[in-house]
CSV table of C-alpha atoms in Angstrom, one decimal:
chain,number,residue,atom,x,y,z
A,1,UNK,CA,31.6,-18.8,4.8
A,2,UNK,CA,30.5,-21.2,3.1
A,3,UNK,CA,27.3,-21.6,2.8
A,4,UNK,CA,24.7,-18.5,3.4
A,5,UNK,CA,20.9,-18.5,3.3
A,6,UNK,CA,18.8,-15.4,2.0
A,7,UNK,CA,15.4,-15.2,3.3
A,8,UNK,CA,13.5,-12.7,0.8
A,9,UNK,CA,10.1,-10.8,2.5
A,10,UNK,CA,9.3,-7.5,1.2
A,11,UNK,CA,12.4,-7.7,-1.3
A,12,UNK,CA,11.7,-9.1,-4.2
A,13,UNK,CA,14.2,-8.1,-6.3
A,14,UNK,CA,17.7,-8.5,-7.5
A,15,UNK,CA,18.7,-5.0,-8.3
A,16,UNK,CA,19.4,-2.4,-5.4
A,17,UNK,CA,19.1,-5.5,-2.9
A,18,UNK,CA,21.3,-5.1,-0.3
A,19,UNK,CA,21.4,-8.5,2.0
A,20,UNK,CA,21.5,-10.0,-1.9
A,21,UNK,CA,23.9,-8.4,-2.8
A,22,UNK,CA,26.8,-8.7,1.1
A,23,UNK,CA,25.4,-12.5,1.1
A,24,UNK,CA,27.0,-12.8,-2.5
A,25,UNK,CA,30.3,-10.9,-1.5
A,26,UNK,CA,30.6,-13.0,1.7
A,27,UNK,CA,30.1,-16.9,1.4
A,28,UNK,CA,30.5,-19.0,-1.5
A,29,UNK,CA,26.9,-20.2,-1.7
A,30,UNK,CA,23.3,-19.0,-1.2
A,31,UNK,CA,19.8,-20.4,-1.2
A,32,UNK,CA,17.6,-17.9,-1.9
A,33,UNK,CA,14.6,-18.4,-0.1
A,34,UNK,CA,10.8,-17.0,0.4
A,35,UNK,CA,8.4,-18.3,2.8
A,36,UNK,CA,5.4,-18.2,1.7
A,37,UNK,CA,3.4,-17.5,5.4
A,38,UNK,CA,0.2,-18.3,6.2
A,39,UNK,CA,-0.7,-16.4,9.2
A,40,UNK,CA,-0.7,-13.7,6.2
A,41,UNK,CA,-4.1,-14.9,4.5
A,42,UNK,CA,-5.0,-16.2,7.5
A,43,UNK,CA,-8.5,-13.9,8.9
A,44,UNK,CA,-8.3,-10.4,10.2
A,45,UNK,CA,-9.0,-10.3,14.2
A,46,UNK,CA,-11.2,-7.2,13.1
A,47,UNK,CA,-13.5,-7.6,10.3
A,48,UNK,CA,-14.6,-10.7,8.8
A,49,UNK,CA,-11.9,-10.5,5.4
A,50,UNK,CA,-8.4,-12.0,4.7
A,51,UNK,CA,-5.6,-10.2,5.7
A,52,UNK,CA,-4.2,-11.0,1.7
A,53,UNK,CA,-7.1,-11.5,-0.2
A,54,UNK,CA,-7.1,-12.5,-3.8
A,55,UNK,CA,-5.3,-9.1,-5.3
A,56,UNK,CA,-2.6,-8.7,-4.4
A,57,UNK,CA,-2.0,-12.8,-3.4
A,58,UNK,CA,-1.8,-12.6,-7.5
A,59,UNK,CA,0.2,-10.4,-7.4
A,60,UNK,CA,2.9,-11.8,-4.3
A,61,UNK,CA,2.7,-14.8,-6.6
A,62,UNK,CA,3.6,-13.2,-9.8
A,63,UNK,CA,6.3,-11.2,-7.9
A,64,UNK,CA,8.0,-14.4,-6.2
A,65,UNK,CA,7.5,-16.5,-9.8
A,66,UNK,CA,10.0,-13.5,-11.2
A,67,UNK,CA,11.8,-12.8,-8.9
A,68,UNK,CA,12.4,-16.9,-9.8
A,69,UNK,CA,13.1,-16.0,-13.1
A,70,UNK,CA,15.7,-13.2,-12.4
A,71,UNK,CA,17.8,-15.3,-10.4
A,72,UNK,CA,17.6,-18.7,-12.3
A,73,UNK,CA,19.3,-16.0,-15.7
A,74,UNK,CA,21.9,-15.0,-12.9
A,75,UNK,CA,23.1,-18.9,-12.6
A,76,UNK,CA,20.8,-19.8,-9.9
A,77,UNK,CA,17.5,-20.2,-8.4
A,78,UNK,CA,14.8,-19.5,-5.9
A,79,UNK,CA,13.9,-22.0,-2.8
A,80,UNK,CA,9.7,-21.4,-3.0
A,81,UNK,CA,9.1,-22.6,1.0
A,82,UNK,CA,5.1,-23.0,2.2
A,83,UNK,CA,4.5,-22.4,6.2
A,84,UNK,CA,6.2,-20.6,9.6
A,85,UNK,CA,8.4,-19.3,8.7
A,86,UNK,CA,9.5,-19.6,12.2
A,87,UNK,CA,10.0,-23.5,10.8
A,88,UNK,CA,11.0,-23.6,7.6
A,89,UNK,CA,14.3,-21.0,7.6
A,90,UNK,CA,16.0,-22.7,10.4
A,91,UNK,CA,14.8,-26.7,8.4
A,92,UNK,CA,16.5,-24.7,5.2
A,93,UNK,CA,19.9,-23.4,7.0
A,94,UNK,CA,20.1,-27.4,8.2
A,95,UNK,CA,19.9,-28.6,5.1
A,96,UNK,CA,22.1,-26.8,3.9
A,97,UNK,CA,24.6,-26.8,6.8
A,98,UNK,CA,24.3,-22.7,6.2
A,99,UNK,CA,26.4,-20.6,8.8
A,100,UNK,CA,23.9,-17.9,8.4
A,101,UNK,CA,20.3,-16.4,7.7
A,102,UNK,CA,20.7,-12.7,5.8
A,103,UNK,CA,17.0,-11.2,5.9
A,104,UNK,CA,15.1,-7.9,5.2
A,105,UNK,CA,13.8,-6.7,8.6
A,106,UNK,CA,10.5,-4.3,8.2
A,107,UNK,CA,9.1,-2.8,10.8
A,108,UNK,CA,5.4,-3.0,11.8
A,109,UNK,CA,4.6,-5.7,14.4
A,110,UNK,CA,2.6,-8.4,12.9
A,111,UNK,CA,6.5,-8.7,10.9
A,112,UNK,CA,8.6,-8.2,13.9
A,113,UNK,CA,7.0,-10.8,15.4
A,114,UNK,CA,8.3,-13.9,12.8
A,115,UNK,CA,11.2,-11.9,12.4
A,116,UNK,CA,12.1,-12.3,15.6
A,117,UNK,CA,10.2,-16.3,16.5
A,118,UNK,CA,12.2,-17.5,12.9
A,119,UNK,CA,16.0,-15.3,14.6
A,120,UNK,CA,15.5,-17.2,18.0
A,121,UNK,CA,15.0,-20.8,16.2
A,122,UNK,CA,18.4,-19.5,13.3
A,123,UNK,CA,20.1,-18.9,16.9
A,124,UNK,CA,19.8,-22.2,17.7
A,125,UNK,CA,21.1,-24.8,14.7
A,126,UNK,CA,24.4,-22.5,15.5
A,127,UNK,CA,23.3,-19.9,12.4
A,128,UNK,CA,23.2,-16.4,12.9
A,129,UNK,CA,20.6,-13.7,11.7
A,130,UNK,CA,21.9,-10.8,9.7
A,131,UNK,CA,19.2,-8.0,9.2
A,132,UNK,CA,19.2,-5.3,6.2
A,133,UNK,CA,16.9,-2.5,6.3
A,134,UNK,CA,16.0,-2.4,2.4
A,135,UNK,CA,12.5,-1.0,2.4
A,136,UNK,CA,12.9,3.3,3.0
A,137,UNK,CA,14.7,5.7,1.0
A,138,UNK,CA,17.0,7.1,4.1
A,139,UNK,CA,18.7,4.8,5.9
A,140,UNK,CA,17.7,4.5,9.2
A,141,UNK,CA,21.8,5.1,10.2
A,142,UNK,CA,21.0,8.4,8.3
A,143,UNK,CA,18.2,10.3,9.9
A,144,UNK,CA,20.0,13.4,11.3
A,145,UNK,CA,17.8,12.5,14.9
A,146,UNK,CA,17.2,9.1,16.2
A,147,UNK,CA,14.0,6.8,15.1
A,148,UNK,CA,12.9,6.2,18.3
A,149,UNK,CA,13.3,10.1,18.9
A,150,UNK,CA,11.8,11.8,15.3
A,151,UNK,CA,9.2,14.5,15.1
A,152,UNK,CA,5.7,12.9,15.1
A,153,UNK,CA,4.9,15.2,12.7
A,154,UNK,CA,5.8,14.5,9.2
A,155,UNK,CA,6.2,18.0,8.0
A,156,UNK,CA,9.1,19.2,10.7
A,157,UNK,CA,10.5,15.7,10.2
A,158,UNK,CA,10.7,16.3,6.2
A,159,UNK,CA,12.1,19.0,6.3
A,160,UNK,CA,15.1,18.1,9.3
A,161,UNK,CA,16.1,14.8,6.3
A,162,UNK,CA,15.8,17.1,3.4
A,163,UNK,CA,18.4,19.3,4.8
A,164,UNK,CA,20.2,17.0,6.8
A,165,UNK,CA,20.4,13.6,5.4
A,166,UNK,CA,21.2,12.2,2.2
A,167,UNK,CA,20.4,8.8,0.6
A,168,UNK,CA,22.5,6.5,-0.2
A,169,UNK,CA,24.0,5.0,-4.0
A,170,UNK,CA,21.7,2.3,-5.1
A,171,UNK,CA,23.7,-1.2,-4.3
A,172,UNK,CA,25.3,-3.1,-7.7
A,173,UNK,CA,23.2,-6.0,-8.1
A,174,UNK,CA,25.3,-8.9,-9.0
A,175,UNK,CA,25.6,-9.7,-11.7
A,176,UNK,CA,26.2,-13.8,-10.6
A,177,UNK,CA,24.9,-15.7,-7.6
A,178,UNK,CA,25.3,-19.7,-6.9
A,179,UNK,CA,24.0,-21.7,-5.2
A,180,UNK,CA,23.2,-24.7,-4.4
A,181,UNK,CA,21.4,-28.1,-6.7
A,182,UNK,CA,18.4,-28.1,-4.7
A,183,UNK,CA,14.5,-28.4,-6.0
A,184,UNK,CA,12.7,-25.3,-5.8
A,185,UNK,CA,9.6,-26.7,-5.4
A,186,UNK,CA,6.8,-24.6,-6.4
A,187,UNK,CA,5.1,-21.3,-6.1
A,188,UNK,CA,1.7,-21.9,-3.4
A,189,UNK,CA,-1.8,-22.3,-5.4
A,190,UNK,CA,-4.0,-18.7,-4.6
A,191,UNK,CA,-6.2,-22.3,-3.6
A,192,UNK,CA,-3.4,-24.0,-1.5
A,193,UNK,CA,-2.7,-21.0,0.3
A,194,UNK,CA,-6.1,-20.9,1.2
A,195,UNK,CA,-7.2,-17.3,-0.5
A,196,UNK,CA,-11.1,-17.3,-2.3
A,197,UNK,CA,-10.5,-15.8,-5.2
A,198,UNK,CA,-14.5,-16.0,-6.6
A,199,UNK,CA,-16.2,-14.0,-4.6
A,200,UNK,CA,-15.0,-9.9,-2.7
A,201,UNK,CA,-17.3,-7.9,0.0
A,202,UNK,CA,-20.4,-10.7,-1.8
A,203,UNK,CA,-19.4,-10.3,-5.6
A,204,UNK,CA,-17.9,-12.4,-7.7
A,205,UNK,CA,-14.5,-11.0,-9.4
A,206,UNK,CA,-11.9,-12.1,-11.0
A,207,UNK,CA,-8.1,-11.3,-9.9
A,208,UNK,CA,-6.7,-10.8,-12.7
A,209,UNK,CA,-9.3,-8.8,-15.4
A,210,UNK,CA,-11.4,-6.0,-15.3
A,211,UNK,CA,-11.9,-3.3,-18.5
A,212,UNK,CA,-12.9,-0.5,-15.6
A,213,UNK,CA,-8.6,-0.6,-14.4
A,214,UNK,CA,-7.1,1.7,-14.1
A,215,UNK,CA,-4.3,0.0,-14.7
A,216,UNK,CA,-3.2,-3.6,-14.4
A,217,UNK,CA,-0.7,-4.3,-11.9
A,218,UNK,CA,1.4,-7.9,-12.8
A,219,UNK,CA,3.8,-8.5,-10.1
A,220,UNK,CA,7.5,-8.1,-10.2
A,221,UNK,CA,10.7,-6.0,-10.3
A,222,UNK,CA,10.2,-7.0,-13.8
A,223,UNK,CA,7.1,-5.8,-14.1
A,224,UNK,CA,7.4,-2.7,-11.8
A,225,UNK,CA,11.2,-1.7,-13.5
A,226,UNK,CA,8.7,-1.4,-16.6
A,227,UNK,CA,5.9,0.6,-15.4
A,228,UNK,CA,8.6,3.3,-14.0
A,229,UNK,CA,10.1,3.5,-17.2
A,230,UNK,CA,7.0,3.8,-19.2
A,231,UNK,CA,5.6,6.3,-16.7
A,232,UNK,CA,9.0,8.0,-16.8
A,233,UNK,CA,10.5,8.3,-19.7
A,234,UNK,CA,8.8,6.9,-22.6
A,235,UNK,CA,4.9,9.4,-21.2
A,236,UNK,CA,7.3,11.5,-20.2
A,237,UNK,CA,4.2,11.6,-17.4
A,238,UNK,CA,6.3,12.9,-14.4
A,239,UNK,CA,6.8,16.4,-15.4
A,240,UNK,CA,3.0,16.5,-15.0
A,241,UNK,CA,3.0,14.5,-11.8
A,242,UNK,CA,1.9,17.1,-9.2
A,243,UNK,CA,-1.3,18.4,-11.6
A,244,UNK,CA,-2.3,15.1,-12.4
A,245,UNK,CA,-1.7,13.7,-9.6
A,246,UNK,CA,-5.4,13.6,-7.6
A,247,UNK,CA,-7.0,12.3,-11.4
A,248,UNK,CA,-9.5,9.3,-10.6
A,249,UNK,CA,-10.1,8.3,-14.1
A,250,UNK,CA,-7.1,6.2,-16.3
A,251,UNK,CA,-3.5,5.1,-15.7
A,252,UNK,CA,-1.2,8.1,-15.9
A,253,UNK,CA,-2.2,10.4,-13.4
A,254,UNK,CA,-0.6,8.9,-11.0
A,255,UNK,CA,3.4,7.3,-11.4
A,256,UNK,CA,0.9,4.2,-9.5
A,257,UNK,CA,4.7,2.1,-8.4
A,258,UNK,CA,2.9,2.0,-5.2
A,259,UNK,CA,2.5,-2.0,-5.6
A,260,UNK,CA,5.5,-2.9,-6.9
A,261,UNK,CA,7.5,-0.3,-3.9
A,262,UNK,CA,5.2,-2.2,-1.1
A,263,UNK,CA,6.6,-5.9,-2.3
A,264,UNK,CA,10.3,-4.6,-2.3
A,265,UNK,CA,10.1,-5.5,-6.5
A,266,UNK,CA,10.8,-1.6,-6.7
A,267,UNK,CA,13.8,0.4,-4.6
A,268,UNK,CA,12.9,3.9,-3.5
A,269,UNK,CA,16.1,4.5,-3.4
A,270,UNK,CA,16.3,4.2,-8.0
A,271,UNK,CA,12.9,5.0,-8.3
A,272,UNK,CA,15.3,7.9,-6.7
A,273,UNK,CA,17.4,8.3,-9.1
A,274,UNK,CA,15.9,7.8,-13.1
A,275,UNK,CA,13.6,11.0,-11.0
A,276,UNK,CA,17.5,12.8,-10.1
A,277,UNK,CA,18.6,11.2,-13.8
A,278,UNK,CA,14.9,12.5,-15.4
A,279,UNK,CA,15.7,15.7,-13.6
A,280,UNK,CA,19.0,16.1,-15.5
A,281,UNK,CA,18.3,15.2,-18.6
A,282,UNK,CA,14.4,16.1,-19.2
A,283,UNK,CA,13.2,19.1,-16.1
A,284,UNK,CA,13.1,19.7,-12.6
A,285,UNK,CA,10.1,21.0,-11.7
A,286,UNK,CA,7.9,20.8,-8.8
A,287,UNK,CA,6.3,17.5,-9.9
A,288,UNK,CA,10.3,15.9,-10.0
A,289,UNK,CA,9.9,16.5,-5.8
A,290,UNK,CA,7.1,16.0,-5.7
A,291,UNK,CA,7.5,12.9,-6.6
A,292,UNK,CA,10.7,12.3,-4.1
A,293,UNK,CA,7.6,13.7,-1.0
A,294,UNK,CA,5.3,11.2,-1.6
A,295,UNK,CA,8.5,8.9,-0.8
A,296,UNK,CA,9.6,11.0,2.0
A,297,UNK,CA,6.0,10.4,3.3
A,298,UNK,CA,6.1,6.5,2.8
A,299,UNK,CA,9.4,6.4,5.0
A,300,UNK,CA,8.2,8.6,7.5
A,301,UNK,CA,5.0,5.9,8.8
A,302,UNK,CA,8.4,3.0,8.1
A,303,UNK,CA,10.3,5.2,10.8
A,304,UNK,CA,7.2,6.4,12.7
A,305,UNK,CA,6.6,2.6,13.1
A,306,UNK,CA,9.8,1.1,14.6
A,307,UNK,CA,8.9,4.2,16.9
A,308,UNK,CA,5.2,3.6,18.3
A,309,UNK,CA,4.6,-0.5,17.1
A,310,UNK,CA,1.5,-1.9,18.3
A,311,UNK,CA,0.6,2.1,19.3
A,312,UNK,CA,-0.9,2.1,15.5
A,313,UNK,CA,-3.3,-0.8,16.5
A,314,UNK,CA,-5.1,0.7,19.4
A,315,UNK,CA,-8.6,2.2,19.4
A,316,UNK,CA,-6.5,5.5,19.9
A,317,UNK,CA,-3.9,5.1,18.1
A,318,UNK,CA,-0.5,6.1,18.6
A,319,UNK,CA,-2.9,9.6,20.5
A,320,UNK,CA,-4.1,7.4,23.1
A,321,UNK,CA,-6.7,9.0,25.6
A,322,UNK,CA,-5.7,12.5,24.5
A,323,UNK,CA,-7.3,11.5,20.6
A,324,UNK,CA,-11.1,12.0,22.9
A,325,UNK,CA,-12.1,8.9,20.1
A,326,UNK,CA,-15.0,6.9,20.9
A,327,UNK,CA,-16.0,4.8,17.5
A,328,UNK,CA,-19.5,2.7,16.6
A,329,UNK,CA,-19.0,-1.0,15.9
A,330,UNK,CA,-22.4,-1.3,13.8
A,331,UNK,CA,-21.4,-4.1,11.1
A,332,UNK,CA,-24.6,-3.8,9.1
A,333,UNK,CA,-23.3,0.1,8.7
A,334,UNK,CA,-19.7,-1.4,7.7
A,335,UNK,CA,-20.6,-3.6,5.3
A,336,UNK,CA,-23.1,-1.0,3.7
A,337,UNK,CA,-19.1,1.0,2.9
A,338,UNK,CA,-17.6,-2.2,2.6
A,339,UNK,CA,-20.1,-2.5,-0.1
A,340,UNK,CA,-20.1,0.9,-1.9
A,341,UNK,CA,-23.6,1.0,-0.7
A,342,UNK,CA,-24.0,3.8,1.5
A,343,UNK,CA,-26.6,6.5,-0.9
A,344,UNK,CA,-23.7,8.5,-1.8
A,345,UNK,CA,-21.9,8.1,-5.1
A,346,UNK,CA,-18.0,9.2,-5.0
A,347,UNK,CA,-18.2,7.0,-1.3
A,348,UNK,CA,-19.0,4.1,-3.4
A,349,UNK,CA,-17.5,4.7,-6.6
A,350,UNK,CA,-14.4,4.2,-4.7
A,351,UNK,CA,-15.6,1.0,-3.1
A,352,UNK,CA,-16.4,-0.9,-5.8
A,353,UNK,CA,-13.3,0.5,-7.2
A,354,UNK,CA,-11.7,-1.6,-4.7
A,355,UNK,CA,-13.5,-4.8,-4.7
A,356,UNK,CA,-13.5,-5.3,-8.7
A,357,UNK,CA,-9.4,-4.2,-9.1
A,358,UNK,CA,-7.5,-4.0,-5.5
A,359,UNK,CA,-7.1,-0.5,-6.6
A,360,UNK,CA,-8.1,3.6,-4.9
A,361,UNK,CA,-6.9,6.9,-5.8
A,362,UNK,CA,-5.2,8.0,-3.9
A,363,UNK,CA,-8.1,10.8,-3.2
A,364,UNK,CA,-10.9,8.1,-3.0
A,365,UNK,CA,-8.7,6.8,0.0
A,366,UNK,CA,-9.2,9.7,1.9
A,367,UNK,CA,-12.3,10.1,1.2
A,368,UNK,CA,-13.4,7.0,2.0
A,369,UNK,CA,-11.6,6.6,5.4
A,370,UNK,CA,-13.6,10.2,6.2
A,371,UNK,CA,-16.7,9.2,5.4
A,372,UNK,CA,-16.1,5.8,7.5
A,373,UNK,CA,-14.4,7.2,10.7
A,374,UNK,CA,-15.9,10.8,10.8
A,375,UNK,CA,-19.7,10.9,9.6
A,376,UNK,CA,-19.6,7.2,10.5
A,377,UNK,CA,-17.9,7.2,14.0
A,378,UNK,CA,-17.2,2.8,12.5
A,379,UNK,CA,-13.5,1.6,14.3
A,380,UNK,CA,-11.4,3.3,11.8
A,381,UNK,CA,-9.2,0.2,12.3
A,382,UNK,CA,-12.6,-1.8,10.8
A,383,UNK,CA,-11.8,0.6,7.4
A,384,UNK,CA,-7.6,-0.5,7.8
A,385,UNK,CA,-8.2,-4.4,7.8
A,386,UNK,CA,-11.0,-4.1,4.4
A,387,UNK,CA,-8.3,-1.9,3.0
A,388,UNK,CA,-5.2,-4.8,3.9
A,389,UNK,CA,-7.2,-7.5,2.6
A,390,UNK,CA,-8.3,-5.6,-0.9
A,391,UNK,CA,-5.3,-3.6,-1.8
A,392,UNK,CA,-3.1,-4.5,-3.9
A,393,UNK,CA,-0.2,-2.0,-3.0
A,394,UNK,CA,-1.0,-2.8,0.9
A,395,UNK,CA,1.5,-1.6,3.8
A,396,UNK,CA,1.7,-2.3,6.6
A,397,UNK,CA,2.8,1.2,7.3
A,398,UNK,CA,1.7,2.8,5.6
A,399,UNK,CA,-1.5,1.9,5.3
A,400,UNK,CA,-2.5,2.1,9.2
A,401,UNK,CA,-0.4,5.0,9.7
A,402,UNK,CA,-2.6,6.8,7.4
A,403,UNK,CA,-6.0,5.2,8.6
A,404,UNK,CA,-4.9,6.8,11.9
A,405,UNK,CA,-4.3,9.8,10.9
A,406,UNK,CA,-7.6,10.4,9.0
A,407,UNK,CA,-8.5,9.0,11.9
A,408,UNK,CA,-7.4,11.9,14.0
A,409,UNK,CA,-5.4,9.1,15.9
A,410,UNK,CA,-2.3,9.6,14.2
A,411,UNK,CA,0.1,11.9,12.7
A,412,UNK,CA,-2.2,14.7,12.4
A,413,UNK,CA,-3.4,16.6,16.2
A,414,UNK,CA,-6.1,18.9,13.9
A,415,UNK,CA,-8.6,15.7,13.3
A,416,UNK,CA,-9.8,17.3,10.0
A,417,UNK,CA,-12.3,15.6,7.9
A,418,UNK,CA,-12.9,15.2,4.2
A,419,UNK,CA,-16.4,16.6,2.4
A,420,UNK,CA,-17.4,14.0,0.4
A,421,UNK,CA,-19.5,16.2,-1.6
A,422,UNK,CA,-17.8,19.3,-2.1
A,423,UNK,CA,-14.2,17.0,-2.9
A,424,UNK,CA,-17.0,14.9,-6.1
A,425,UNK,CA,-18.0,18.9,-7.1
A,426,UNK,CA,-13.4,19.5,-6.9
A,427,UNK,CA,-11.4,16.4,-8.5
A,428,UNK,CA,-15.3,14.7,-10.1
A,429,UNK,CA,-16.6,18.2,-11.8
A,430,UNK,CA,-18.3,16.1,-15.0
A,431,UNK,CA,-19.1,12.8,-12.8
A,432,UNK,CA,-17.0,10.7,-15.5
A,433,UNK,CA,-15.6,9.0,-12.2
A,434,UNK,CA,-18.7,8.8,-10.4
A,435,UNK,CA,-20.9,7.1,-13.3
A,436,UNK,CA,-17.8,5.2,-14.9
A,437,UNK,CA,-18.8,2.4,-11.0
A,438,UNK,CA,-21.4,3.8,-11.2
A,439,UNK,CA,-23.4,3.0,-14.4
A,440,UNK,CA,-26.8,3.2,-13.0
A,441,UNK,CA,-26.5,6.8,-12.7
A,442,UNK,CA,-25.2,7.6,-15.7
A,443,UNK,CA,-28.0,9.2,-17.5
A,444,UNK,CA,-28.1,11.7,-14.1
A,445,UNK,CA,-27.0,15.5,-14.7
A,446,UNK,CA,-23.2,15.9,-12.6
A,447,UNK,CA,-25.6,17.8,-10.3
A,448,UNK,CA,-27.6,15.0,-9.7
A,449,UNK,CA,-24.7,12.0,-10.3
A,450,UNK,CA,-23.2,13.4,-6.8
A,451,UNK,CA,-26.6,13.8,-5.2
A,452,UNK,CA,-29.1,11.6,-7.0
A,453,UNK,CA,-31.7,11.9,-3.3
A,454,UNK,CA,-32.2,16.0,-4.6
A,455,UNK,CA,-34.1,14.4,-7.6
A,456,UNK,CA,-38.0,14.8,-7.9
A,457,UNK,CA,-39.8,12.7,-8.9
A,458,UNK,CA,-40.3,14.1,-12.5
A,459,UNK,CA,-36.2,14.1,-12.8
A,460,UNK,CA,-36.5,10.7,-11.0
A,461,UNK,CA,-38.9,8.6,-13.7
A,462,UNK,CA,-37.2,11.7,-17.1
A,463,UNK,CA,-33.7,10.0,-15.8
A,464,UNK,CA,-34.8,6.4,-15.5
A,465,UNK,CA,-33.4,6.8,-11.7
A,466,UNK,CA,-35.0,4.5,-8.6
A,467,UNK,CA,-33.4,5.7,-5.3
A,468,UNK,CA,-33.7,2.6,-3.2
A,469,UNK,CA,-34.1,0.5,-6.8
A,470,UNK,CA,-31.5,1.6,-9.3
A,471,UNK,CA,-29.2,3.2,-6.2
A,472,UNK,CA,-29.5,2.6,-3.0
A,473,UNK,CA,-31.2,5.8,-0.7
A,474,UNK,CA,-28.7,7.9,0.9
A,475,UNK,CA,-28.1,6.0,4.3
A,476,UNK,CA,-27.9,9.3,6.2
A,477,UNK,CA,-28.7,13.0,4.9
A,478,UNK,CA,-25.3,13.7,5.0
A,479,UNK,CA,-25.6,17.4,3.7
A,480,UNK,CA,-27.6,18.1,6.8
A,481,UNK,CA,-24.2,16.3,8.6
A,482,UNK,CA,-21.5,18.7,7.1
A,483,UNK,CA,-24.1,21.6,7.7
A,484,UNK,CA,-23.5,20.9,12.2
A,485,UNK,CA,-20.5,19.6,12.1
């Protein structure tokens, strides 16, 4: 084969990239291509936010630039275009008279629609379209049960996979990527992408700098591998992962690999191999297993989206009417939650961290999601869409799957809720996290920092915290809600 176009999507890496490796093996010349799709930067259909906000947009731009640098180091280059992939990819096929397009496939519905339209347009040019599955730890073809018949509950699915399936070895990185000469094009600016980098939730932000942030996410496979090396090997944090993973402050209580995994800057199989190497060289314990356990959670939702597709986006999710859910659509209440102005400190601190940095811990995500969907009864899809806009590490299947799960319309029939007050006491007993993000409460002892409505007038004056002035009044009697539910 003379020429193959490699359409990079959520696989922005050279290591363990079967799509690229196969193209290099099959063709005389390869045209690596990334297309910035305007539909990914358009407004959300659920709430008044862009689908991709400044944090992830910056991360993607950096990841594309890093991919280009890695390709150039191997004698290749990256063609960058901005427009509808169904127009841009076929145009590149025409330009280079390519026989085929090789691309990674993604299970979520909008991405599948883009892929289908692009594949049809490529076929009209007489070129073939080959799909590769590079986004999961386990390959779909290796699952003991076909994807359309897998269990909808995580634990039995996980046990079956662990018992009967094998993780494939990583694919070797091509030593050279032979590309024809072309004008590579510029990586679009945030402004060209239509991303407002100045404001989030009504507040001014800087998407590149916030000295309160747990970690600075720098896009690209190079940065992802550096983070993995640092977390696992240099700082030796993997041996403690299970004990620390529910932390709230700092860079190393969790691996924080999710942003690089979401854009495919890191291969989950590469992470798995590093964990295996760590177990062989240093220690094998519950913590090392638990990191792989979390990779399996990620896989679970990828395969669930292949099974259920658009059903995940219904108000009652994949459970349908059996979920028995009816949602409120109260925009002012939703905005209070989104701005971190509910008057419930543990909720507000997490939301303000998200707004200021594009990141929130897993523990925080569970609590703010439960508060919105379970306590306030607001349509869970509004919260999922808000996360989609703000999270640097947004992955469609993981985000929407986890939100549906917490809202009781997804892969868990138990419909449990989180008591954000007891969670705050358990995971932030000294109120360090809350006062880190809500400095207006920093003078309060922990018992008041988590429940400032309990302050007497005298205590409020003593500590200099006036509810409704320095910090919002609680939007509801949360203690009473938990007593009666």
